[in-house]
Coordinates of C-alpha atoms and ligand atoms in Angstrom, one line a residue:
X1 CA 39.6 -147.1 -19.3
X2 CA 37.6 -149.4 -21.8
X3 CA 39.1 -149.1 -25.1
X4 CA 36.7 -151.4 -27.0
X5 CA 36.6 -149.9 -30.8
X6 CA 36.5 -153.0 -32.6
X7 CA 33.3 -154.1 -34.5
X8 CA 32.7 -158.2 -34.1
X9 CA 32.3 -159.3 -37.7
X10 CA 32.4 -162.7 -39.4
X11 CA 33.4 -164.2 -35.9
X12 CA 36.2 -161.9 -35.5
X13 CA 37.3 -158.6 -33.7
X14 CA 38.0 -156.3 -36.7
X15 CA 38.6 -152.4 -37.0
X16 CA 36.0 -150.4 -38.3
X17 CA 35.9 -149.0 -41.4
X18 CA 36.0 -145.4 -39.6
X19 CA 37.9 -143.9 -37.1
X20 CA 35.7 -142.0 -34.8
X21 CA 35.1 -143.2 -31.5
X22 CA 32.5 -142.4 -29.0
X23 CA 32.6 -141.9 -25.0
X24 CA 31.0 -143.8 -22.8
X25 CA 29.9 -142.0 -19.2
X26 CA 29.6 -143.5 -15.8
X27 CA 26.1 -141.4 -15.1
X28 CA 27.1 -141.8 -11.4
X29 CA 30.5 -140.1 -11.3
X30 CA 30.2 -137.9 -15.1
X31 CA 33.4 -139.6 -16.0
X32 CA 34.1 -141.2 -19.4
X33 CA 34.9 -144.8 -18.5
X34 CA 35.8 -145.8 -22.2
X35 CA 34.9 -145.4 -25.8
X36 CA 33.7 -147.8 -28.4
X37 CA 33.9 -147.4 -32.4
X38 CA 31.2 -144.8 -34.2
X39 CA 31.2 -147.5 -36.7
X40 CA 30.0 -146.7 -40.4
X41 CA 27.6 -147.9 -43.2
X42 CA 30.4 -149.7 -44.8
X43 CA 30.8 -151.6 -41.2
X44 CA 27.2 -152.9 -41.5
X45 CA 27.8 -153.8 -44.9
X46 CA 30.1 -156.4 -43.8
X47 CA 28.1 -157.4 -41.1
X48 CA 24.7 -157.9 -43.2
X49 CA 27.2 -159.7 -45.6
X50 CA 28.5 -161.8 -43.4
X51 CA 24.9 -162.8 -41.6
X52 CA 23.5 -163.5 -45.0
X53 CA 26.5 -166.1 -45.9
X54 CA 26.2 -167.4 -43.1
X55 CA 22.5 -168.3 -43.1
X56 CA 21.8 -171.1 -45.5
X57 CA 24.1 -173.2 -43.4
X58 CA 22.8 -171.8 -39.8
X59 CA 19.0 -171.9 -40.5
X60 CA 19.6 -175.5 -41.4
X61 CA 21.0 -176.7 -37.9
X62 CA 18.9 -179.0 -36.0
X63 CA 17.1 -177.8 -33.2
X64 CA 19.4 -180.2 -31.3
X65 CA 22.1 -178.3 -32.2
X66 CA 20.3 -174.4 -31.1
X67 CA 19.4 -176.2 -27.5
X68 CA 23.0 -176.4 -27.5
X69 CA 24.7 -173.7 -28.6
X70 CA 21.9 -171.5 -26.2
X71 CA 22.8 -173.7 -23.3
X72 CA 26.7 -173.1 -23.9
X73 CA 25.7 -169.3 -24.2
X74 CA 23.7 -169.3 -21.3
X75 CA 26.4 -171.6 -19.1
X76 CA 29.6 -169.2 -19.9
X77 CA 27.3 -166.1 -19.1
X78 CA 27.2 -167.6 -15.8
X79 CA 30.5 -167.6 -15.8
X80 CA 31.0 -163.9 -16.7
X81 CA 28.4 -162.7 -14.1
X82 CA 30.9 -160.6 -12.4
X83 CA 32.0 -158.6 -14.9
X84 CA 28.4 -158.2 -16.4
X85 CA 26.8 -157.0 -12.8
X86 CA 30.7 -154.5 -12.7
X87 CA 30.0 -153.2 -16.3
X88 CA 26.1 -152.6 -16.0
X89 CA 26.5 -150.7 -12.6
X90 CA 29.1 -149.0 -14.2
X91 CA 28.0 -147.8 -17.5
X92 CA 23.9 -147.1 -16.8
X93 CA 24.2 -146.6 -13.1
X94 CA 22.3 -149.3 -11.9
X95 CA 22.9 -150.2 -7.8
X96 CA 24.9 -153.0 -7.8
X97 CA 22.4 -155.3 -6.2
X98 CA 19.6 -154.6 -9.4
X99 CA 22.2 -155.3 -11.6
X100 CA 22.5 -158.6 -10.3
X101 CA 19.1 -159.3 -9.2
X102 CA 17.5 -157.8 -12.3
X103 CA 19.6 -157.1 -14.9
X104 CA 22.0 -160.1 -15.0
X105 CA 19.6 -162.5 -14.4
X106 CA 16.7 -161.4 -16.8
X107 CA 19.8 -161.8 -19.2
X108 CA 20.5 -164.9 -18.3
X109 CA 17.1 -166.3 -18.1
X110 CA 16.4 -165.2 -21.6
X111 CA 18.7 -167.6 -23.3
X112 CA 17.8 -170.4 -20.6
X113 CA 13.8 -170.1 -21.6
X114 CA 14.8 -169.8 -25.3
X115 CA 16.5 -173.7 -25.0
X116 CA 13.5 -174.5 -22.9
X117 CA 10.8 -173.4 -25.4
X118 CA 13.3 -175.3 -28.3
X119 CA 12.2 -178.9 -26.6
X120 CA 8.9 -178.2 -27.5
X121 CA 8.4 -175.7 -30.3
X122 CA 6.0 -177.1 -33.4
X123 CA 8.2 -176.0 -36.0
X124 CA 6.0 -178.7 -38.5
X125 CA 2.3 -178.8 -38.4
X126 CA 0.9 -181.2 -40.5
X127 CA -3.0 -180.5 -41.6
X128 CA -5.1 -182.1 -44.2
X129 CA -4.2 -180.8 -46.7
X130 CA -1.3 -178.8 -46.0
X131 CA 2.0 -179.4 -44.5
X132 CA 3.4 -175.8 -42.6
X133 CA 6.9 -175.7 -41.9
X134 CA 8.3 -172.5 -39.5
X135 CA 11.7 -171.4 -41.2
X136 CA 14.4 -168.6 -40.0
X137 CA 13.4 -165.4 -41.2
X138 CA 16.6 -164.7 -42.3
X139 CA 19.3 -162.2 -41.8
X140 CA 18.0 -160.0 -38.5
X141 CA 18.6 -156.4 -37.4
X142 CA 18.7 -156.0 -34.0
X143 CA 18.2 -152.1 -32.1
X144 CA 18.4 -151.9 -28.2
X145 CA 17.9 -149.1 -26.2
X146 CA 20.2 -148.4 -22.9
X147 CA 17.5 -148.5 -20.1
X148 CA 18.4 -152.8 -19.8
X149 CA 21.4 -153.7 -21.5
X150 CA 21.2 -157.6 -21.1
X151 CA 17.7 -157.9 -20.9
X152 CA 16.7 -156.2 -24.2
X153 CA 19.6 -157.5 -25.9
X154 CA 19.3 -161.4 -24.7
X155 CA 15.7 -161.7 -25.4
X156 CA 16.1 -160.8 -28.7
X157 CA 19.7 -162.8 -29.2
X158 CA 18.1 -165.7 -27.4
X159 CA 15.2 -165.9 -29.8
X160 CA 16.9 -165.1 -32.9
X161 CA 19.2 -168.4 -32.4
X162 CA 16.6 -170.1 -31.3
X163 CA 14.7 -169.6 -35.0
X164 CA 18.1 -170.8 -36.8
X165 CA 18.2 -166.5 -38.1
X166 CA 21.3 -164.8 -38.0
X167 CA 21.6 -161.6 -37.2
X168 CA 24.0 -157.9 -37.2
X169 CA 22.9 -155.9 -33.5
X170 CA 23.7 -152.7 -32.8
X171 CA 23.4 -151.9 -29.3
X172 CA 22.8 -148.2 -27.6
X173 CA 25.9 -146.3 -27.3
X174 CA 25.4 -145.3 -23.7
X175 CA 25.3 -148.3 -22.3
X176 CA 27.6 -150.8 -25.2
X177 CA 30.2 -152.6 -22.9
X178 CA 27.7 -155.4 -22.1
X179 CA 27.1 -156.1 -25.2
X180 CA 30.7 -156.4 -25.9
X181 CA 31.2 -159.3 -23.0
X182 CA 28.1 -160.9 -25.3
X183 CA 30.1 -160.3 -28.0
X184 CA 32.9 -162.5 -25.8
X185 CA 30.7 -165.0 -24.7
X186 CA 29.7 -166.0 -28.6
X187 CA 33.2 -165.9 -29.4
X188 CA 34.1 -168.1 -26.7
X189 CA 31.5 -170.7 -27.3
X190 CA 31.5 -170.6 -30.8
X191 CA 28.7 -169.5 -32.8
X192 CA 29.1 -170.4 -35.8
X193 CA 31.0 -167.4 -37.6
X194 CA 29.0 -164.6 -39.3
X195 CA 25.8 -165.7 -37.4
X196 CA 26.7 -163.1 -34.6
X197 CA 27.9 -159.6 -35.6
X198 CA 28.3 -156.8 -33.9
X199 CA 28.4 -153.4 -35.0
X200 CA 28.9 -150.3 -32.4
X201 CA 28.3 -147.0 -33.1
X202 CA 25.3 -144.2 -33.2
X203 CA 21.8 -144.7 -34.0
X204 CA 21.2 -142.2 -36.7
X205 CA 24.5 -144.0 -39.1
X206 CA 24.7 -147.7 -37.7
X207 CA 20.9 -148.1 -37.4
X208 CA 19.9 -146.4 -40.0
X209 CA 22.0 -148.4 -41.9
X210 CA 20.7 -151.6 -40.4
X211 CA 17.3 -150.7 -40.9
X212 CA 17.5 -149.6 -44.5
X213 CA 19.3 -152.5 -45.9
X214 CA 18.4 -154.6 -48.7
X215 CA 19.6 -157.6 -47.0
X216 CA 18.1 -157.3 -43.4
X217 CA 14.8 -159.5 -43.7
X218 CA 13.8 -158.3 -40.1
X219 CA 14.5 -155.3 -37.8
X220 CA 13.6 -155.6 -34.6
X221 CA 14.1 -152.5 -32.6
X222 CA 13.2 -151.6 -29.0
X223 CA 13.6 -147.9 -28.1
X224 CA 10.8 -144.8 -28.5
X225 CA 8.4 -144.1 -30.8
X226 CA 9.7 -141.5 -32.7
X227 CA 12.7 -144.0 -33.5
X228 CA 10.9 -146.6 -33.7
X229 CA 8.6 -144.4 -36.4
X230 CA 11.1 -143.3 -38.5
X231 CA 12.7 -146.7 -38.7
X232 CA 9.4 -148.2 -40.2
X233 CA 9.2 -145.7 -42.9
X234 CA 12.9 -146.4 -43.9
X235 CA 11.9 -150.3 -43.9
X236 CA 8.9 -149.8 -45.8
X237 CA 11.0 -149.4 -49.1
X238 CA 12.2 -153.0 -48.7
X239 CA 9.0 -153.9 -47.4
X240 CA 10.8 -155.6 -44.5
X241 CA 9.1 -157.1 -41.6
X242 CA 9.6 -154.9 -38.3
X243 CA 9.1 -155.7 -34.9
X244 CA 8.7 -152.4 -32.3
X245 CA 9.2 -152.8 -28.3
X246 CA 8.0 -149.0 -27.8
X247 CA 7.5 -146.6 -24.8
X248 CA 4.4 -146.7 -22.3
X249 CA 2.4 -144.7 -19.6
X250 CA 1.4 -147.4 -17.6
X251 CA -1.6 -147.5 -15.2
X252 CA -1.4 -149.2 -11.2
X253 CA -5.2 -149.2 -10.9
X254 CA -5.8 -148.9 -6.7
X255 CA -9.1 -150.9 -5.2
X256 CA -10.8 -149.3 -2.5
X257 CA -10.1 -152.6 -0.6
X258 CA -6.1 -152.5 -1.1
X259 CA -4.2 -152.1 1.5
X260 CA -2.7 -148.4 2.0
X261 CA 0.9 -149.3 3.1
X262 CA 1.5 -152.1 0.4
X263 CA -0.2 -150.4 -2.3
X264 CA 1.9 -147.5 -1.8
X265 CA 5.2 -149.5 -1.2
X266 CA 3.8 -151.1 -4.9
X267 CA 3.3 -147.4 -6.6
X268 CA 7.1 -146.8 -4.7
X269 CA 8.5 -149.8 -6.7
X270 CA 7.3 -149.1 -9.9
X271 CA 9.1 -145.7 -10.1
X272 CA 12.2 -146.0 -8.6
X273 CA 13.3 -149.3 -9.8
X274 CA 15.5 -148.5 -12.6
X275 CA 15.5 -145.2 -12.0
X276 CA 11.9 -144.8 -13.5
X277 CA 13.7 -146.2 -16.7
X278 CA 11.7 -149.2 -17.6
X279 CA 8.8 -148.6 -20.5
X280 CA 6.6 -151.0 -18.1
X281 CA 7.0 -148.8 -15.0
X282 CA 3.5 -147.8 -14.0
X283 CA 3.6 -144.1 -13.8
X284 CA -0.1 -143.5 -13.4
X285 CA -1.4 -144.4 -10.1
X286 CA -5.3 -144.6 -9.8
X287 CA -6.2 -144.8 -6.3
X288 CA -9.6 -144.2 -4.8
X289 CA -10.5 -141.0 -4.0
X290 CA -12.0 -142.4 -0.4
X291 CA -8.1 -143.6 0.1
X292 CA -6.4 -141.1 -1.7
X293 CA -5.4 -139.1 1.3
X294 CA -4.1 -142.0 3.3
X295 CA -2.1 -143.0 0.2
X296 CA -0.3 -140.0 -0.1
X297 CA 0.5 -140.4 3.6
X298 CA 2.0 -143.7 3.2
X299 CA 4.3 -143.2 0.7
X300 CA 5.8 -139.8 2.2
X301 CA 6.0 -142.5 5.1
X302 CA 7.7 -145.1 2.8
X303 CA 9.8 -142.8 0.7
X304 CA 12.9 -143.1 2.8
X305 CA 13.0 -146.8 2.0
X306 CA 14.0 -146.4 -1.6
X307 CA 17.2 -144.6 -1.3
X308 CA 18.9 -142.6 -3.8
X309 CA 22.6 -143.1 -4.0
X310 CA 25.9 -144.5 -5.0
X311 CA 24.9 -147.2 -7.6
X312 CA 28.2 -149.3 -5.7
X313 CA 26.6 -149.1 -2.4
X314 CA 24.9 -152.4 -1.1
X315 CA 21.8 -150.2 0.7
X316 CA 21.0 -148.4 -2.6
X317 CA 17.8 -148.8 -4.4
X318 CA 17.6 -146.4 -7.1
X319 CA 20.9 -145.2 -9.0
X320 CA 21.1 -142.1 -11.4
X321 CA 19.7 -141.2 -14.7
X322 CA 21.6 -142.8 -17.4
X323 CA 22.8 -139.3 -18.9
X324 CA 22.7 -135.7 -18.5
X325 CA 20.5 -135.6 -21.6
X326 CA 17.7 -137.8 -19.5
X327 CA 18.1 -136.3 -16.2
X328 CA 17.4 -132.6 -18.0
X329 CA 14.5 -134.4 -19.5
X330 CA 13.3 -135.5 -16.2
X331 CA 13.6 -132.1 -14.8
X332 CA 11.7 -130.4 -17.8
X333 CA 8.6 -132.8 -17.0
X334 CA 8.6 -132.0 -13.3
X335 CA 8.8 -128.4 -14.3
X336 CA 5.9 -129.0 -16.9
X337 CA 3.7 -130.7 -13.9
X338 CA 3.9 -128.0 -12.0
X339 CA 3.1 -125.2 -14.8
X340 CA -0.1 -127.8 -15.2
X341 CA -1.7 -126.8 -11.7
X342 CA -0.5 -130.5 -10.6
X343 CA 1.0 -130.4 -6.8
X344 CA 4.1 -131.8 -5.8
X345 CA 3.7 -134.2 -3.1
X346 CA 7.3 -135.8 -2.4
X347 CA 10.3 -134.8 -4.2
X348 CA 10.0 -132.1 -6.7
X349 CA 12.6 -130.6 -9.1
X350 CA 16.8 -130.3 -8.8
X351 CA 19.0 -132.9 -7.4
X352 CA 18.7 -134.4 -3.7
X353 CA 20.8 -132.7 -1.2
X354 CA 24.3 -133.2 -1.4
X355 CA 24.5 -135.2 -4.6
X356 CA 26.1 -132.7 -6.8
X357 CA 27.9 -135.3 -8.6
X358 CA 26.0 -137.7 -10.9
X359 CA 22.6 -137.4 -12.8
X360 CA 20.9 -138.1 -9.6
X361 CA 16.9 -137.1 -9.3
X362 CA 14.8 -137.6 -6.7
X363 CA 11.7 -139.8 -6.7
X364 CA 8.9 -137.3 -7.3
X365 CA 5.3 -137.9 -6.7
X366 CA 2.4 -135.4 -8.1
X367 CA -1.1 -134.8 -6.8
X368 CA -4.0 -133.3 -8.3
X369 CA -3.0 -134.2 -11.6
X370 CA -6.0 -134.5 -14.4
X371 CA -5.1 -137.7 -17.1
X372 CA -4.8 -135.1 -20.1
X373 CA -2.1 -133.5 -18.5
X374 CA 1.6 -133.4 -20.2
X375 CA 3.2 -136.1 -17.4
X376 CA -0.1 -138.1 -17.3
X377 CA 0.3 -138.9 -21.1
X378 CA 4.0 -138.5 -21.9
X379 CA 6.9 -141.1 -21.1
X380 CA 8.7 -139.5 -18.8
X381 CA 11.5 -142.3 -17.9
X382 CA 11.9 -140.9 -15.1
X383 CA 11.0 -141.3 -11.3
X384 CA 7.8 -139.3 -11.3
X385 CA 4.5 -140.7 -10.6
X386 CA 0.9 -138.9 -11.7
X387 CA -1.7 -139.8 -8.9
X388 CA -5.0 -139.8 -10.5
X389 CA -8.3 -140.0 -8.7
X390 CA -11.3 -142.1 -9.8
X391 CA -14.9 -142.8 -8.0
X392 CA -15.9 -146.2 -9.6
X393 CA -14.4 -149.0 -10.6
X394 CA -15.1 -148.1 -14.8
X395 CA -13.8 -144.7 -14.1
X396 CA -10.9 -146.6 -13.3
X397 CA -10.7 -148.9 -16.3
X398 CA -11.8 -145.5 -18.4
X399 CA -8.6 -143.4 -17.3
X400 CA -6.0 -146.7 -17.4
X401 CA -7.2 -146.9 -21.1
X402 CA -7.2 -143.4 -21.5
X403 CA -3.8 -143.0 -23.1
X404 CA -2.0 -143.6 -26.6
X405 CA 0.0 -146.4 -25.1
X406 CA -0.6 -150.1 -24.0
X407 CA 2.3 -151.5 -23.2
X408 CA 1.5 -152.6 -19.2
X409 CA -1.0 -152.5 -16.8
X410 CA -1.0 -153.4 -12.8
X411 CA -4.0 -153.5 -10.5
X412 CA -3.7 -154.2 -6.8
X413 CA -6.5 -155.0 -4.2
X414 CA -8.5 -157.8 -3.1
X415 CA -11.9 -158.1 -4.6
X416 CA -11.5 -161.1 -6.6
X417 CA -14.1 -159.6 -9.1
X418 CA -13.0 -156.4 -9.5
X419 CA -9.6 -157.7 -9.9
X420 CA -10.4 -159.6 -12.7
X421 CA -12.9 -156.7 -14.5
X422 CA -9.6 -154.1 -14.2
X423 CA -7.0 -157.1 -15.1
X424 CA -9.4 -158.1 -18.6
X425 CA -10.4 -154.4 -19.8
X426 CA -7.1 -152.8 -19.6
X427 CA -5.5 -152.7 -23.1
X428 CA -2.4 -153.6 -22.8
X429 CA 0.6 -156.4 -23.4
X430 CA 1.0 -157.6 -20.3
X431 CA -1.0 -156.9 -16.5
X432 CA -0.2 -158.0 -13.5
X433 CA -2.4 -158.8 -10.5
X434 CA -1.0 -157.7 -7.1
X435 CA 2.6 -158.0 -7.8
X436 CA 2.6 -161.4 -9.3
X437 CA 5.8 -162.7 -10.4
X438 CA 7.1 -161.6 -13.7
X439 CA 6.6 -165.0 -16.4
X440 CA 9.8 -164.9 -19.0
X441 CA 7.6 -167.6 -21.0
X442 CA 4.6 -165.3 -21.3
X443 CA 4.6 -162.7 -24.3
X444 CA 5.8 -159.2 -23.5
X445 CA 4.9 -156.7 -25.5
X446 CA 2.8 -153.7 -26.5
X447 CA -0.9 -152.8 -27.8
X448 CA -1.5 -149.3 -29.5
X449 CA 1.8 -147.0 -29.8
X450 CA 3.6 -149.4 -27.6
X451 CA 4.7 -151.2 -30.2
X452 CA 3.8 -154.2 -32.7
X453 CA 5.1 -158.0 -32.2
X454 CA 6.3 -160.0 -28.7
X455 CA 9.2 -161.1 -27.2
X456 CA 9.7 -163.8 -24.6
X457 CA 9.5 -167.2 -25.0
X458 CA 7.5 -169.2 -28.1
X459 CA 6.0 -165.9 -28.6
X460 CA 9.6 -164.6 -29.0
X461 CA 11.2 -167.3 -31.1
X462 CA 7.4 -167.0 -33.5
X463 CA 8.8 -163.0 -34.3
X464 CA 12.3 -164.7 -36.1
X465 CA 10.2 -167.6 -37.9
X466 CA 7.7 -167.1 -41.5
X467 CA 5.1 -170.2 -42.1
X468 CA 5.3 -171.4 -45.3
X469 CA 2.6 -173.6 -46.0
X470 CA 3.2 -176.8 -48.8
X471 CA 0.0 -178.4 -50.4
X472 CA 0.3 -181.8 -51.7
X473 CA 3.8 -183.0 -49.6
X474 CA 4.2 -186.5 -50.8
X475 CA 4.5 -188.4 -47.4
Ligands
NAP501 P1 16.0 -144.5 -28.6 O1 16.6 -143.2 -28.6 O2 14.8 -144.8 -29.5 O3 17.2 -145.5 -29.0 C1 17.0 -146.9 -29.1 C2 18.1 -147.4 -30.1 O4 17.8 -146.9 -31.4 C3 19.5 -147.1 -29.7 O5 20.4 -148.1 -30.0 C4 19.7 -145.9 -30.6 O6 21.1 -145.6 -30.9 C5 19.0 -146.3 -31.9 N1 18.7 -145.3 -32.8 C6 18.6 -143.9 -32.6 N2 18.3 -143.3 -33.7 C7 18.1 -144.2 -34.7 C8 17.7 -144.2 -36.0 N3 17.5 -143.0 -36.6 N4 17.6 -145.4 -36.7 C9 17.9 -146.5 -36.1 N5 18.3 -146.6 -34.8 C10 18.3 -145.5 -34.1 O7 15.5 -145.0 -27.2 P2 16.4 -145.0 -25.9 O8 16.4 -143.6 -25.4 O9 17.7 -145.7 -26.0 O10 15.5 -145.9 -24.9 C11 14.4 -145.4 -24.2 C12 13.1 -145.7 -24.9 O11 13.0 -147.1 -25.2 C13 11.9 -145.4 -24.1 O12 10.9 -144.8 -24.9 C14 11.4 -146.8 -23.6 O13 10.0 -146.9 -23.3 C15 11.7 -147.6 -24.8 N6 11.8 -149.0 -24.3 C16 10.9 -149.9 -24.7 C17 10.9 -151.2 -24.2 C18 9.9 -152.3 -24.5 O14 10.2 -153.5 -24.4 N7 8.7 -151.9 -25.0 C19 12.0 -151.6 -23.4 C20 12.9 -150.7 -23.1 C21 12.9 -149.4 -23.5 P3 22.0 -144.6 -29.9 O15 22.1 -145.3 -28.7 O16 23.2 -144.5 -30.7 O17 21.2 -143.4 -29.8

């Protein structure tokens, strides 16, 4: 049992100023595998208190000193990888082989890029009449969600330090126990104290009370809309600056040209991985109607290579939901797509057969389905997939962009031309071209309701930094 219900405040483990806890489930076996602190208001108090001491003296460090401090960060998380890849299996599910291969390392990387893009980051420009100097924002508020809890957490941390801002976080309380062994790694290498805090608890007292603090010159929150709504209107009063990392719907656009088997192997990918929790997961597949057929066939084919299981198993490739909460969710969409006239092509509704135990779905694929229907525009964060069919190539482009969200967008084929028409008119953060390599230097982020400002690399570090421009600099 994880008793972890100390906040990290000031560079120390302290007790909160409340004493209720929270439980944390393993989603695989519905135990409670600890609890952490419902920490309070007064708890962030102290945090925000702390981060704003501590910033006049933290902003000022040279960028000598960030490369430094990230690489130290980034060295002793390689040297807790083992109990990262045990807690993040653990606590959201995740097969132990993704939550090395994914999970871990996109942590990891994040703080390696961060000391990367410091050895060449302009923070001075010098024009001709003005001299523009990048400073720390100031004291930051970070919100994660659960779906990746090193990933969404590093990328932030990473380019927070990098800026010279100091920050309060307060991670999702489903998945918190990574976030603690951050917590450990600061601690160990020692950030400075009150430049890292930590504050545990639920979302509507801890982050409310982040994001409607005088003090906090920055929230930067990734998690839904609606959240991500309501938190905008409570930092509107302080006129703060916000950065959102929202939900998406995203399109795999299909070529006539593709081939069946690997374009359905792709489509396969995209929603299992994660358990269809990941806001870039393309959930829309827009195949050909010429191919559609064979499409179909390939991936009932294929489905029996992504199986559902025991997150500690080696041959497992997708995990449970993270909660009971989510896997209803899940279930209400798949009901909802079949109430729509949409036809169930693999999977369909309940758990698979003999997994009682655990928020287990099965990977679900729908045919027939029309883009205004429910599961073709909603977030499902599931495994489900919408196959949609088009007849030319700007039917194509018309139904990706045909959605409230812009967050991704993947196209897969060979036409060279056509490749490039979908890749350049899809609106959206980031696209990738026939499973190209993910780039943690390139900007991730979203157009439309998928959010406002980017993480990853320069683009990152820019989010923590204001210009401020100075005419007349004597030089
Ligand atoms: P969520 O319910 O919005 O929660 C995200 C975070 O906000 C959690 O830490 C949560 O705390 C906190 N929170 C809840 N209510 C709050 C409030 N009133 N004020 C301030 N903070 C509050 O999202 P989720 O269910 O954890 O994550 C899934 C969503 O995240 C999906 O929509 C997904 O697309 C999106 N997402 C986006 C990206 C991206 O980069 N664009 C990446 C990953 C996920 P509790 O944990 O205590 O509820």
């Amino acid at each position: 049992m994880l008793n972890h219900t100390k906040q990290y405040i000031n560079g120390e483990w302290v007790d909160s100023t409340g004493s209720e806890t929270i439980e944390v489930v393993n989603p695989a076996t519905e135990k409670v595998i600890g609890k952490i602190s419902s920490g309070t208001k007064d708890d962030v108090d102290r945090a925000v208190e702390a981060a704003k001491d501590a910033f006049p003296t933290f902003s000022k460090t040279s960028v000598d000193d960030r490369i430094k401090l990230l690489e130290d960060i980034a060295n002793e998380y390689e040297n807790r990888k083992d109990d990262l890849i045990k807690i993040i299996t653990e606590e959201l599910g995740a097969p132990i082989t993704k939550s090395e291969k994914i999970h871990y390392q996109m942590g990891l990387q994040h703080f390696r890029q961060a000391a990367e893009e410091l050895k060449t980051f302009e923070f001075i420009e010098e024009r001709e009449n003005s001299y523009i100097q990048k400073e720390a924002i100031g004291v930051a508020g970070l919100i994660t969600p659960w779906n990746f809890p090193t990933n969404q957490i590093s990328t932030k941390l990473a380019s927070a330090l990098a800026a010279g801002s100091t920050l309060v976080v307060k991670p999702a309380s489903k998945t918190p126990f990574a976030s603690i062994i951050l917590a450990e790694i600061f601690d160990k290498v020692g950030v400075p104290k009150g430049v890292f805090n930590l504050v545990n608890g639920s979302g509507s007292i801890v982050g409310e009370a982040i994001s409607s603090h005088p003090d906090v010159d920055l929230v930067s929150f990734t998690g839904s809309g609606e959240v991500g709504s309501s938190l905008m209107k409570n930092a509107a009063d302080g006129i703060k600056n916000v950065s959102l990392e929202l939900g998406g719907k995203s399109p795999l656009v299909i070529l006539k040209d593709a081939d069946v088997k690997e374009a359905a192997k792709t489509a396969l990918t995209q929603i299992a991985t994660n358990t269809g929790q990941v806001c870039s997961a393309a959930t829309r597949v827009i195949v050909h109607d010429e191919m559609h057929d064979d499409f179909i066939k390939a991936m009932k084919e294929l489905v029996t290579e992504f199986p559902v299981g025991d997150p500690q198993e080696e041959s497992t490739f997708m995990g449970p939901q993270v909660s009971k909460e989510q896997w209803e969710t899940v279930q209400s969409y798949i009901q909802k797509g079949k109430e729509e006239g949409a036809t169930i092509a693999i999977g369909g509704p309940g758990k698979p057969d003999g997994m009682e135990r655990g928020f287990f779905s099965k990977i679900t694929v729908f045919t027939n389905v029309q883009n205004d229907m429910t599961i073709a525009q909603e977030e499902i964060f599931g495994p489900v997939m919408s196959v949609i069919t088009y007849k030319n190539i700007d039917e194509a482009i018309k139904i990706a962009n045909d959605t409230v969200y812009g967050l991704a967008g993947y196209v897969f084929g060979n036409d060279k031309e056509e490749l490039k028409k979908v890749a350049l008119n899809i609106r959206a953060g980031q696209i990738r071209i026939n499973n190209s390599k993910s780039d943690i230097s390139a900007p991730f982020g979203g157009f439309k309701q998928s959010g406002i400002g980017r993480e990853w690399g320069d683009y990152g570090i820019e989010e923590f930094l204001e210009p401020k421009a100075i005419m007349g600099m004597p030089s």
